[in-house]
Amino acid sequence: MVSGTETRQSQSPTESPARGPGPVRTQSPARSRGVGESVPRPDGTLKVTGEFAYSSDLYLADMIWGVTLRSPHPSAWIRSVDIGPALAMPGVLAVLTHEDVPGEKFYGLEHRDQPVLAIDQVRYQGEPVALVAADHPERARRAAEAIVVEYEVREAVVDPRRAAFDPSCPAVHESGNVLRHQPVRVGSHFTAPVVVAREYEVGMQDQAFLGPESGLAVPAEDGGVDLFVATQWLHVDRDQIAPCLGLEPERVRLSLAGVGGAFGAREDLSMQVHACMLALRTGRPVKIVYGREESFFGHVHRHPARMRYEHGATADGRLVYVKAEILLDGGAYCSSSLAVVGNAASLGVGPYEVDNVRIDAYGVYTNNPPCGAMRGFGAVQACYAYESQMDALAEACGISPVEVRVRNAVSQGSRLATGQVIDTPAPLADMLRELEAMPLPEAGGTGLLDMPGGVSQTTHGEGVRRGVGYGVGIKNICFSEGFDDYSTARVRVELLGGEPHVLVHTAAAEVGQGLVTLQEQIARTELGIDRVTVAQADTAVGSAGSSSASRQSYVTGGAVKAACEAVRKRLDDLRAGGSTLEEALEQGGAVEETREYRHRPTFPLDPVTGQGDSHTQLALCVHRAVVDVDTELGLVKVVELAAVQDVGKIMNLQALEGQIHGGSAQGLGLALMEEIQVTEGRVLNPSFTDYLIPTILDMPPMRVSILENPDPHAPYGLRGAGEPPTLSSTPAVAAAVRAATGLPLSRVPIRPHDIALNG
């Protein structure tokens, strides 16, 4: 719910939409549904009415069902696996173990350390051990339960600090427990008149998408396989699946099925290889759909973090130095931990100017659940710590939380701790002043829904205190540290039914962010043709990279724009004699062009100093949270969230507002309720009954101001917008709760007993 949204363009765009081919450009339908308009999503109505086909809805008449047997132990040797009882059951068509993997037995997003099926040991609770295919899902489940596995349970490594620094700690992998240590070193002056030093902790958050992992693998006549799956990255899935199947990549064809949310958890493989193995073994289409509990074990989560920060400043609150140790628990396998550590290190100071920095960021293996990508990707954990420090510094210096941030705010021309210069607009001080000037909500009402605890009627106002808090976040956009980050688009213009029609084909995954709509908008803007179709994303076209890092509008948008420009040039050539577009297409036939788009290069961080231009684009968001806290019961009601975000260029206002609201909701969840409870490597709450996410009753009204300061390096001047609100909302809510209670509250999520037992 929006109580107010403002948009402001702070300066003229540096890149105007290119002109189309003559009079076709003036078609009003195309102009009214192009870039900058709130164009409705083609899948919107179907999703609201329940008619949209998600990957879990896939069906073929002769398909069978696959089920995964998973380890109940976080760490154990496998002494034997007896599949005989399962094979003897009626309706069972195949039972597979690691011995049946046709090709390479390991895969991984960044480092191939994860077995397709456990070989001689398991490293986390829920690790896949065996597969079953049967003619009915219930038969498959019963057969999986009939498999007899003999385990020799061993000590589980569950403390990330011990894993990183204790030489006597068992090694989760032979390579050791430290995945990456990334230092950042700037300056040598680490004394100051005012010093605040504290420790912080961030719990393990789940992406909590509503559509569980699912897909359908269909064996093909050429000996390959066609996989229809909900994923974020079609080509990297293919490039991990094919070696495990012992097939050339061309014989593993992926098509994107309907995705019910992602937020990073679909970057890694889940059921993809398993379904393909069963399909190739049985010669039948195989469908796998995880239940909710299995989904909690079947995908990565946000890295929990333990952080030590020390800020030194002058008496008036200007930063002199920052020291930080950031310890990220990567769990049993690498996933994207290497990049997460790089983000945490490079952005570990936040959007503040400081001449002396000493950061040590670590990612470590443990026998806890594997962790990887989640919205914010390493920057979320650091943001909670450095923003909490800025509040502590403000208190120590006797100035306001906003003022301490303004005095240290970066701007265009500032250097990050990595030495990278911010060479695009970064009006952080102005954003903070605007946020501070926004009206505060009126005093709380007396109705049930106005109180902490809501309809539970836990209070009538006694013990309820109000607090206000601020949060600032800086997030890199697109892939960093020298990754070859690009997208491919194929655009075709032809006559259909006597009218010009555009077909856009990319491998970019629509995971709920509105990317299909944006591709249509760009095509209409660049070509002036209203009839646009976006083909199903698949591996029949070049890679578009992952739908993560807030990058698809930038790189796939850039690729679609470039392909459209190439098509338009050819159309202009065909119409040089004055013919209409229809005549040119009728005479010359369809026009098709394929283009790759890459953003400007980035570079790895120096492994010793942490210096380097590691990011291509940076985005800022600031939040203010207003909360009411029942200090006796520890219950919190977020009364209002206000946000100011610079997006460079608004591509689709309604979709953008949805991203800001959604990111804020996930940040609120991390601040107050979302945590996977893990004890001795075991997950205690793998359900939406016990893992709590914000509902409509938990989300407050939002006041949003959207700024447009174009980035001259980006298509249309846009700036990725999906992740930044997730950063700044968490510390803002936490700061507001601190203000209401007077407690230090150095951990998120803040639990009721953190408030009530210490108040």
mmCIF file of N, CA, C and O in Angstrom, residues 5 38 43 114 149 179 215 228 255 288 497 534 560 624 650 682 714:
data_model
loop_
_atom_site.group_PDB
_atom_site.id
_atom_site.type_symbol
_atom_site.label_atom_id
_atom_site.label_comp_id
_atom_site.label_asym_id
_atom_site.label_seq_id
_atom_site.Cartn_x
_atom_site.Cartn_y
_atom_site.Cartn_z
ATOM 1 N N THR A 5 3.751 8.464 -3.464
ATOM 2 C CA THR A 5 4.918 8.205 -4.294
ATOM 3 C C THR A 5 5.215 9.438 -5.112
ATOM 4 O O THR A 5 4.338 9.986 -5.769
ATOM 5 N N SER A 38 3.777 2.759 -17.265
ATOM 6 C CA SER A 38 3.379 1.644 -16.400
ATOM 7 C C SER A 38 2.556 0.660 -17.221
ATOM 8 O O SER A 38 1.327 0.587 -17.115
ATOM 9 N N ASP A 43 1.355 -11.442 -17.811
ATOM 10 C CA ASP A 43 1.037 -12.576 -16.947
ATOM 11 C C ASP A 43 0.260 -12.170 -15.700
ATOM 12 O O ASP A 43 -0.109 -13.026 -14.889
ATOM 13 N N GLN A 114 30.237 -29.941 -5.283
ATOM 14 C CA GLN A 114 29.015 -30.553 -4.767
ATOM 15 C C GLN A 114 28.679 -31.815 -5.563
ATOM 16 O O GLN A 114 28.533 -31.766 -6.786
ATOM 17 N N VAL A 149 20.017 -46.978 4.224
ATOM 18 C CA VAL A 149 21.340 -46.354 4.206
ATOM 19 C C VAL A 149 21.954 -46.498 5.591
ATOM 20 O O VAL A 149 21.340 -46.134 6.597
ATOM 21 N N LEU A 179 36.910 -20.610 2.521
ATOM 22 C CA LEU A 179 36.632 -20.511 1.094
ATOM 23 C C LEU A 179 37.339 -19.311 0.474
ATOM 24 O O LEU A 179 37.927 -19.398 -0.596
ATOM 25 N N GLY A 215 10.177 -29.219 -11.984
ATOM 26 C CA GLY A 215 10.512 -29.232 -13.393
ATOM 27 C C GLY A 215 10.148 -30.556 -14.025
ATOM 28 O O GLY A 215 9.799 -31.528 -13.338
ATOM 29 N N PHE A 228 12.274 -28.580 -18.783
ATOM 30 C CA PHE A 228 11.433 -27.412 -18.553
ATOM 31 C C PHE A 228 11.460 -27.150 -17.052
ATOM 32 O O PHE A 228 11.004 -27.984 -16.262
ATOM 33 N N SER A 255 14.282 -24.968 -21.209
ATOM 34 C CA SER A 255 13.270 -23.942 -21.443
ATOM 35 C C SER A 255 12.741 -23.484 -20.092
ATOM 36 O O SER A 255 12.555 -24.303 -19.176
ATOM 37 N N ILE A 288 9.595 -33.734 -11.192
ATOM 38 C CA ILE A 288 9.959 -33.649 -9.775
ATOM 39 C C ILE A 288 9.397 -32.351 -9.223
ATOM 40 O O ILE A 288 9.588 -31.279 -9.815
ATOM 41 N N GLY A 497 -0.359 -11.255 -40.579
ATOM 42 C CA GLY A 497 -1.708 -10.745 -40.807
ATOM 43 C C GLY A 497 -1.717 -9.377 -41.440
ATOM 44 O O GLY A 497 -2.650 -8.596 -41.210
ATOM 45 N N VAL A 534 7.298 -11.568 -26.758
ATOM 46 C CA VAL A 534 8.549 -12.046 -26.173
ATOM 47 C C VAL A 534 8.502 -13.562 -26.136
ATOM 48 O O VAL A 534 7.610 -14.152 -25.511
ATOM 49 N N VAL A 560 18.514 -6.053 -25.935
ATOM 50 C CA VAL A 560 17.299 -5.853 -26.737
ATOM 51 C C VAL A 560 17.358 -4.511 -27.456
ATOM 52 O O VAL A 560 17.027 -4.401 -28.643
ATOM 53 N N ARG A 624 13.499 5.255 6.226
ATOM 54 C CA ARG A 624 13.124 5.648 7.587
ATOM 55 C C ARG A 624 12.016 4.712 8.043
ATOM 56 O O ARG A 624 11.065 4.459 7.289
ATOM 57 N N ILE A 650 13.258 5.772 -14.727
ATOM 58 C CA ILE A 650 12.104 4.919 -14.454
ATOM 59 C C ILE A 650 11.692 4.248 -15.762
ATOM 60 O O ILE A 650 11.284 4.906 -16.713
ATOM 61 N N ARG A 682 21.233 -28.957 12.260
ATOM 62 C CA ARG A 682 19.890 -29.434 11.927
ATOM 63 C C ARG A 682 18.901 -28.270 11.854
ATOM 64 O O ARG A 682 18.866 -27.422 12.751
ATOM 65 N N ALA A 714 24.843 3.484 -18.713
ATOM 66 C CA ALA A 714 23.824 2.447 -18.751
ATOM 67 C C ALA A 714 22.774 2.735 -19.820
ATOM 68 O O ALA A 714 22.512 3.900 -20.153
#
